[in-house]
Amino acid sequence: MTNESGKGGGGPTGARPARTRTTRDEGRSTDLEEVADELYGLLPGEFVAARDARAAEARKAGGRDLADRIRALRRPTLSAWASNLLVRERADQVEPLVDLGRALRHAHQELDGERLRELSRGRHALVTALASQARQLAADAGQPVGEQARREVETTLHAVLADQDAAERWAAGRLARPLSPPVGFTAARAAAPAPTSGPVPAGRKSRNGRNGRTDRKSEAAMVGDLDEARRRRAGRRREEQRRAELARAREAARAAEREVTSLTGRLRRAEAERDRAQVALEETDRRAADLRQRLEETEEQHRTARREVGDARSRAREAERVVRDARRTARDAATVVERLTADGP
């Protein structure tokens, strides 16, 4: 895009930024914005003399930097001057064109072919009408412009539709050169007039004739391209979504494999613990069986011992009875002996 020399332009509504002022000897103040507004409102033929005079005034007032910046301002071409004149004299046309450009850029960015078709219906007529107004305003101001300049005004207006920065520069009304649409903005490129080196040859149909039909065909092809691009983008999104889902599935599978590996390890450890517990249980069962057997044997021994104790007790009682009987018999015998002894021969 060709840049204009007037810098620090306002936004699309024509608002001006904060200004740095330099005090002059006469007590008045000036700044680059005010000087640029004044100079770019003059006829192109008056620009250089007025610029040099204002630069000299600034230098005389001690504003060397301001003077250098004023002198750096470039004389506008006829088409740039006509574009500035349109902004200054038809301020009510600025915002609608800027709004249309914003909507076109959004539709282009979103690949919204239907919205682009809707907006494109009035775009060509609006740009052509504004360019014609600029040409008439230039003629009314005493500076007629030719067909080539009118086309350059159209190109500038298409750049305004295509680019926010271009819209802000145009709305400032201080262009030094015509603007060109940025590369890659299909809507503006399809509608922008092709540059020519002179007036339209005799016998060629007007832009509302064959060229208008060509523009409409170009716009239709452009919208078709956008529809195709939207389909391709939708296809890419579906492919990206599929790839993302595949990646998530693969990651889930890897996570599941890691979980299976972890669980397998835990299972093997649990099985080893189970086997050790089984061995311990079997050993305990064996020891319990041994103990039960020993208990049974001990109980049998206990029962036998109890029986033997009972038998021994019975024998002891019987022996005691025999001993008593024997003692009784012995006493009886002794008594008999004593009696017989006492009776003597």
Coordinates of C-alpha atoms in Angstrom, one line a residue:
M1 CA 0.0 0.0 0.0
T2 CA 1.3 3.5 -0.9
N3 CA 1.7 5.6 2.3
E4 CA 0.8 9.3 2.4
S5 CA 3.2 11.8 3.9
G6 CA 0.7 13.3 6.3
K7 CA 1.3 11.4 9.5
G8 CA -0.6 11.0 12.7
G9 CA -4.0 10.9 11.0
G10 CA -7.2 10.5 13.0
G11 CA -9.5 7.5 13.1
P12 CA -12.2 6.6 10.7
T13 CA -14.5 9.2 12.1
G14 CA -12.0 11.9 11.4
A15 CA -11.0 12.5 15.0
R16 CA -7.6 14.0 15.5
P17 CA -5.0 12.7 18.1
A18 CA -3.4 14.9 20.8
R19 CA -1.1 17.5 19.4
T20 CA 2.3 18.7 20.4
R21 CA 2.4 22.5 20.2
T22 CA 5.2 24.9 19.6
T23 CA 4.8 28.5 20.9
R24 CA 5.5 31.2 18.3
D25 CA 7.0 34.7 18.9
E26 CA 3.6 36.3 18.2
G27 CA 2.1 34.4 21.1
R28 CA 0.0 32.2 18.8
S29 CA 0.5 28.5 18.6
T30 CA 0.6 26.0 15.8
D31 CA 1.3 22.3 15.3
L32 CA 1.8 19.8 12.6
E33 CA -1.8 18.6 12.6
E34 CA -3.1 22.1 12.0
V35 CA -0.6 22.8 9.3
A36 CA -1.3 19.5 7.5
D37 CA -5.1 20.1 7.7
E38 CA -4.5 23.5 6.1
L39 CA -2.1 22.4 3.4
Y40 CA -4.0 19.3 2.3
G41 CA -7.1 21.5 1.9
L42 CA -5.4 23.7 -0.6
L43 CA -5.3 23.2 -4.4
P44 CA -2.3 21.0 -5.4
G45 CA -0.7 24.0 -7.2
E46 CA -0.8 26.1 -4.0
F47 CA 0.6 23.3 -1.8
V48 CA 4.4 23.8 -2.1
A49 CA 4.5 27.5 -1.7
A50 CA 2.2 27.4 1.3
R51 CA 4.1 24.5 2.9
D52 CA 7.5 26.3 2.5
A53 CA 6.0 29.5 4.0
R54 CA 4.6 27.6 7.0
A55 CA 7.9 25.8 7.5
A56 CA 9.8 29.1 7.4
E57 CA 7.4 30.6 10.0
A58 CA 8.0 27.6 12.3
R59 CA 11.8 27.8 11.9
K60 CA 11.7 31.6 12.6
A61 CA 9.7 30.9 15.8
G62 CA 12.4 28.5 16.9
G63 CA 10.5 25.3 16.0
R64 CA 13.3 23.7 14.0
D65 CA 11.9 20.2 14.4
L66 CA 8.4 21.3 13.5
A67 CA 9.8 23.2 10.4
D68 CA 11.6 20.0 9.2
R69 CA 8.4 18.0 9.7
I70 CA 6.3 20.5 7.8
R71 CA 8.8 20.6 4.9
A72 CA 8.7 16.8 4.8
L73 CA 5.0 16.9 3.9
R74 CA 4.5 15.8 0.3
R75 CA 2.4 17.6 -2.3
P76 CA -0.7 15.4 -3.0
T77 CA -1.3 13.9 -6.4
L78 CA -4.5 15.0 -8.1
S79 CA -6.3 11.8 -7.2
A80 CA -5.1 12.0 -3.5
W81 CA -6.2 15.6 -3.4
A82 CA -9.6 14.7 -4.8
S83 CA -9.9 11.9 -2.2
N84 CA -9.1 14.4 0.5
L85 CA -11.6 16.8 -0.9
L86 CA -14.3 14.1 -0.8
V87 CA -13.6 13.5 2.9
R88 CA -13.7 17.3 3.7
E89 CA -16.7 18.2 1.6
R90 CA -18.8 15.0 2.1
A91 CA -18.1 14.1 5.7
D92 CA -21.4 12.3 5.9
Q93 CA -20.1 9.7 3.4
V94 CA -17.1 8.7 5.5
E95 CA -18.7 6.5 8.2
P96 CA -21.0 4.5 5.8
L97 CA -18.0 3.6 3.6
V98 CA -15.9 2.7 6.7
D99 CA -18.7 0.6 8.1
L100 CA -19.1 -1.2 4.8
G101 CA -15.4 -1.9 4.7
R102 CA -15.5 -3.3 8.2
A103 CA -18.4 -5.6 7.3
L104 CA -16.7 -6.7 4.1
R105 CA -13.5 -7.6 5.9
H106 CA -15.4 -9.5 8.5
A107 CA -17.3 -11.5 5.9
H108 CA -14.0 -12.2 4.0
Q109 CA -12.3 -13.3 7.2
E110 CA -15.2 -15.6 8.1
L111 CA -15.4 -16.8 4.4
D112 CA -19.1 -15.9 4.6
G113 CA -20.0 -16.0 0.8
E114 CA -23.7 -15.2 1.3
R115 CA -22.9 -12.1 3.4
L116 CA -20.2 -11.1 1.0
R117 CA -22.7 -11.3 -1.9
E118 CA -25.2 -9.2 0.0
L119 CA -22.6 -6.5 0.8
S120 CA -21.1 -6.6 -2.7
R121 CA -24.4 -5.7 -4.4
G122 CA -24.1 -2.0 -3.3
R123 CA -20.3 -1.7 -3.0
H124 CA -19.5 -1.1 -6.6
A125 CA -22.3 1.5 -7.0
L126 CA -21.2 3.3 -3.8
V127 CA -17.6 3.5 -4.8
T128 CA -18.4 4.6 -8.4
A129 CA -20.8 7.3 -7.0
L130 CA -18.2 8.6 -4.5
A131 CA -15.5 8.7 -7.1
S132 CA -17.8 10.7 -9.4
Q133 CA -18.6 13.0 -6.5
A134 CA -14.9 13.6 -5.9
R135 CA -14.4 14.3 -9.6
Q136 CA -17.3 16.8 -9.5
L137 CA -16.0 18.5 -6.3
A138 CA -12.6 18.9 -7.9
A139 CA -14.1 20.5 -11.0
D140 CA -16.2 22.8 -8.7
A141 CA -13.0 23.8 -6.9
G142 CA -11.4 24.8 -10.1
Q143 CA -9.1 21.8 -10.5
P144 CA -10.6 19.3 -12.9
V145 CA -9.3 15.7 -12.8
G146 CA -9.2 13.2 -15.6
E147 CA -10.5 9.6 -15.9
Q148 CA -7.1 8.2 -14.7
A149 CA -7.4 10.2 -11.5
R150 CA -11.0 9.2 -11.0
R151 CA -9.9 5.5 -11.3
E152 CA -7.2 6.2 -8.7
V153 CA -9.8 7.6 -6.4
E154 CA -11.8 4.4 -6.9
T155 CA -8.7 2.4 -6.1
T156 CA -8.2 4.4 -2.9
L157 CA -11.9 3.8 -1.9
H158 CA -11.5 0.1 -2.5
A159 CA -8.4 0.2 -0.3
V160 CA -10.5 1.9 2.4
L161 CA -12.9 -1.0 2.1
A162 CA -10.1 -3.5 2.4
D163 CA -7.9 -2.2 5.1
Q164 CA -8.6 -0.5 8.5
D165 CA -5.3 1.4 8.4
A166 CA -6.2 2.8 4.9
A167 CA -9.7 3.8 6.2
E168 CA -8.1 5.8 9.0
R169 CA -5.7 7.5 6.7
W170 CA -8.4 8.4 4.2
A171 CA -10.7 9.6 6.9
A172 CA -8.0 12.0 8.1
G173 CA -8.2 13.8 4.7
R174 CA -4.4 14.2 4.3
L175 CA -3.4 11.7 1.7
A176 CA -0.4 12.5 -0.5
R177 CA -0.7 9.4 -2.7
P178 CA -3.5 7.2 -3.7
L179 CA -3.9 4.0 -1.7
S180 CA -4.0 0.5 -3.0
P181 CA -5.8 -2.5 -1.6
P182 CA -3.6 -5.0 0.3
V183 CA -2.5 -8.1 -1.4
G184 CA -4.7 -11.1 -0.4
F185 CA -8.0 -9.2 0.1
T186 CA -10.1 -10.9 -2.6
A187 CA -13.2 -8.7 -2.3
A188 CA -11.3 -5.5 -2.9
R189 CA -9.0 -6.9 -5.5
A190 CA -11.9 -8.3 -7.5
A191 CA -13.8 -5.0 -7.5
A192 CA -10.8 -2.6 -7.8
P193 CA -10.4 -1.0 -11.2
A194 CA -7.4 -2.1 -13.3
P195 CA -4.9 0.7 -13.7
T196 CA -4.7 2.3 -17.1
S197 CA -2.3 4.7 -18.7
G198 CA -4.9 7.0 -20.2
P199 CA -8.6 7.8 -20.8
V200 CA -11.0 5.1 -21.9
P201 CA -10.6 4.6 -25.7
A202 CA -13.5 5.7 -27.9
G203 CA -16.0 2.9 -28.6
R204 CA -15.2 1.1 -25.3
K205 CA -18.3 0.5 -23.2
S206 CA -18.6 2.3 -19.9
R207 CA -18.0 0.7 -16.6
N208 CA -21.7 0.3 -16.3
G209 CA -21.6 -1.7 -19.5
R210 CA -19.3 -4.6 -20.4
N211 CA -16.8 -3.6 -17.6
G212 CA -19.6 -3.6 -15.1
R213 CA -20.7 -7.0 -16.2
T214 CA -17.1 -8.2 -16.0
D215 CA -16.8 -6.8 -12.4
R216 CA -20.0 -8.6 -11.5
K217 CA -18.6 -11.8 -13.0
S218 CA -15.4 -11.3 -11.1
E219 CA -17.3 -10.7 -7.9
A220 CA -19.4 -13.8 -8.5
A221 CA -16.2 -15.8 -9.1
M222 CA -14.7 -14.3 -6.0
V223 CA -17.7 -15.3 -3.9
G224 CA -17.6 -18.8 -5.4
D225 CA -13.9 -18.9 -4.5
L226 CA -14.8 -17.9 -0.9
D227 CA -17.5 -20.5 -0.8
E228 CA -15.0 -23.1 -2.0
A229 CA -12.4 -21.8 0.6
R230 CA -15.1 -22.0 3.3
R231 CA -15.8 -25.6 2.3
R232 CA -12.0 -26.4 2.3
R233 CA -11.7 -24.7 5.7
A234 CA -14.6 -26.7 7.0
G235 CA -12.9 -29.8 5.6
R236 CA -9.7 -28.8 7.3
R237 CA -11.5 -28.3 10.5
R238 CA -13.1 -31.7 10.3
E239 CA -9.7 -33.2 9.5
E240 CA -8.1 -31.3 12.4
Q241 CA -11.0 -32.5 14.6
R242 CA -10.5 -36.1 13.5
R243 CA -6.8 -35.9 14.1
A244 CA -7.4 -34.3 17.5
E245 CA -9.9 -37.1 18.3
L246 CA -7.4 -39.7 17.0
A247 CA -4.6 -38.2 19.1
R248 CA -6.9 -38.2 22.2
A249 CA -7.9 -41.8 21.5
R250 CA -4.2 -42.8 21.1
E251 CA -3.3 -41.0 24.3
A252 CA -6.3 -42.7 26.0
A253 CA -5.1 -46.1 24.6
R254 CA -1.5 -45.4 25.9
A255 CA -2.9 -44.4 29.3
A256 CA -5.0 -47.6 29.3
E257 CA -1.9 -49.6 28.5
R258 CA 0.0 -47.9 31.3
E259 CA -2.9 -48.7 33.6
V260 CA -3.1 -52.3 32.5
T261 CA 0.7 -52.6 33.0
S262 CA 0.3 -51.1 36.5
L263 CA -2.6 -53.3 37.3
T264 CA -0.8 -56.4 36.0
G265 CA 2.1 -55.6 38.3
R266 CA -0.3 -55.2 41.2
L267 CA -2.1 -58.5 40.3
R268 CA 1.2 -60.3 40.2
R269 CA 2.2 -59.0 43.5
A270 CA -1.2 -59.9 44.9
E271 CA -0.9 -63.4 43.5
A272 CA 2.6 -63.8 45.0
E273 CA 1.2 -62.7 48.4
R274 CA -1.7 -65.1 47.9
D275 CA 0.7 -68.0 47.2
R276 CA 2.8 -67.1 50.3
A277 CA -0.4 -66.9 52.3
Q278 CA -1.5 -70.3 50.9
V279 CA 1.8 -71.9 51.9
A280 CA 1.6 -70.4 55.4
L281 CA -2.0 -71.6 55.6
E282 CA -1.0 -75.1 54.6
E283 CA 1.8 -75.1 57.1
T284 CA -0.5 -73.9 59.8
D285 CA -3.0 -76.6 58.8
R286 CA -0.3 -79.2 59.0
R287 CA 0.8 -77.9 62.4
A288 CA -2.8 -77.8 63.6
A289 CA -3.3 -81.4 62.4
D290 CA -0.1 -82.4 64.3
L291 CA -1.3 -80.6 67.3
R292 CA -4.7 -82.2 67.1
Q293 CA -3.1 -85.6 66.8
R294 CA -0.9 -85.0 69.7
L295 CA -3.9 -83.7 71.6
E296 CA -5.8 -86.8 70.9
E297 CA -2.8 -89.0 71.9
T298 CA -2.4 -86.9 75.1
E299 CA -6.1 -87.2 75.8
E300 CA -5.9 -90.9 75.3
Q301 CA -2.9 -91.1 77.6
H302 CA -4.8 -89.0 80.1
R303 CA -7.8 -91.3 79.9
T304 CA -5.5 -94.4 80.3
A305 CA -3.7 -92.8 83.2
R306 CA -7.1 -92.0 84.8
R307 CA -8.2 -95.6 84.4
E308 CA -4.9 -96.8 85.8
V309 CA -5.3 -94.4 88.8
G310 CA -8.8 -95.8 89.3
D311 CA -7.6 -99.4 89.2
A312 CA -4.7 -98.6 91.5
R313 CA -7.1 -97.0 93.9
S314 CA -9.4 -100.0 93.8
R315 CA -6.4 -102.3 94.4
A316 CA -5.3 -100.1 97.3
R317 CA -8.7 -100.2 98.8
E318 CA -8.8 -104.0 98.4
A319 CA -5.3 -104.2 99.9
E320 CA -6.4 -102.0 102.8
R321 CA -9.4 -104.3 103.4
V322 CA -7.2 -107.4 103.3
V323 CA -4.8 -105.8 105.7
R324 CA -7.7 -105.0 108.0
D325 CA -9.0 -108.5 107.8
A326 CA -5.5 -109.8 108.4
R327 CA -5.0 -107.5 111.3
R328 CA -8.3 -108.6 112.7
T329 CA -7.4 -112.3 112.2
A330 CA -4.0 -111.6 113.8
R331 CA -5.7 -110.0 116.8
D332 CA -8.2 -112.8 117.1
A333 CA -5.3 -115.3 117.0
A334 CA -3.4 -113.4 119.5
T335 CA -6.4 -113.3 121.8
V336 CA -6.8 -117.1 121.4
V337 CA -3.1 -117.5 122.2
E338 CA -3.3 -115.3 125.2
R339 CA -6.4 -117.2 126.5
L340 CA -4.9 -120.5 126.0
T341 CA -1.7 -119.4 127.6
A342 CA -3.6 -118.1 130.5
D343 CA -5.5 -121.4 131.0
G344 CA -2.1 -123.3 131.0
P345 CA -1.7 -127.1 131.4

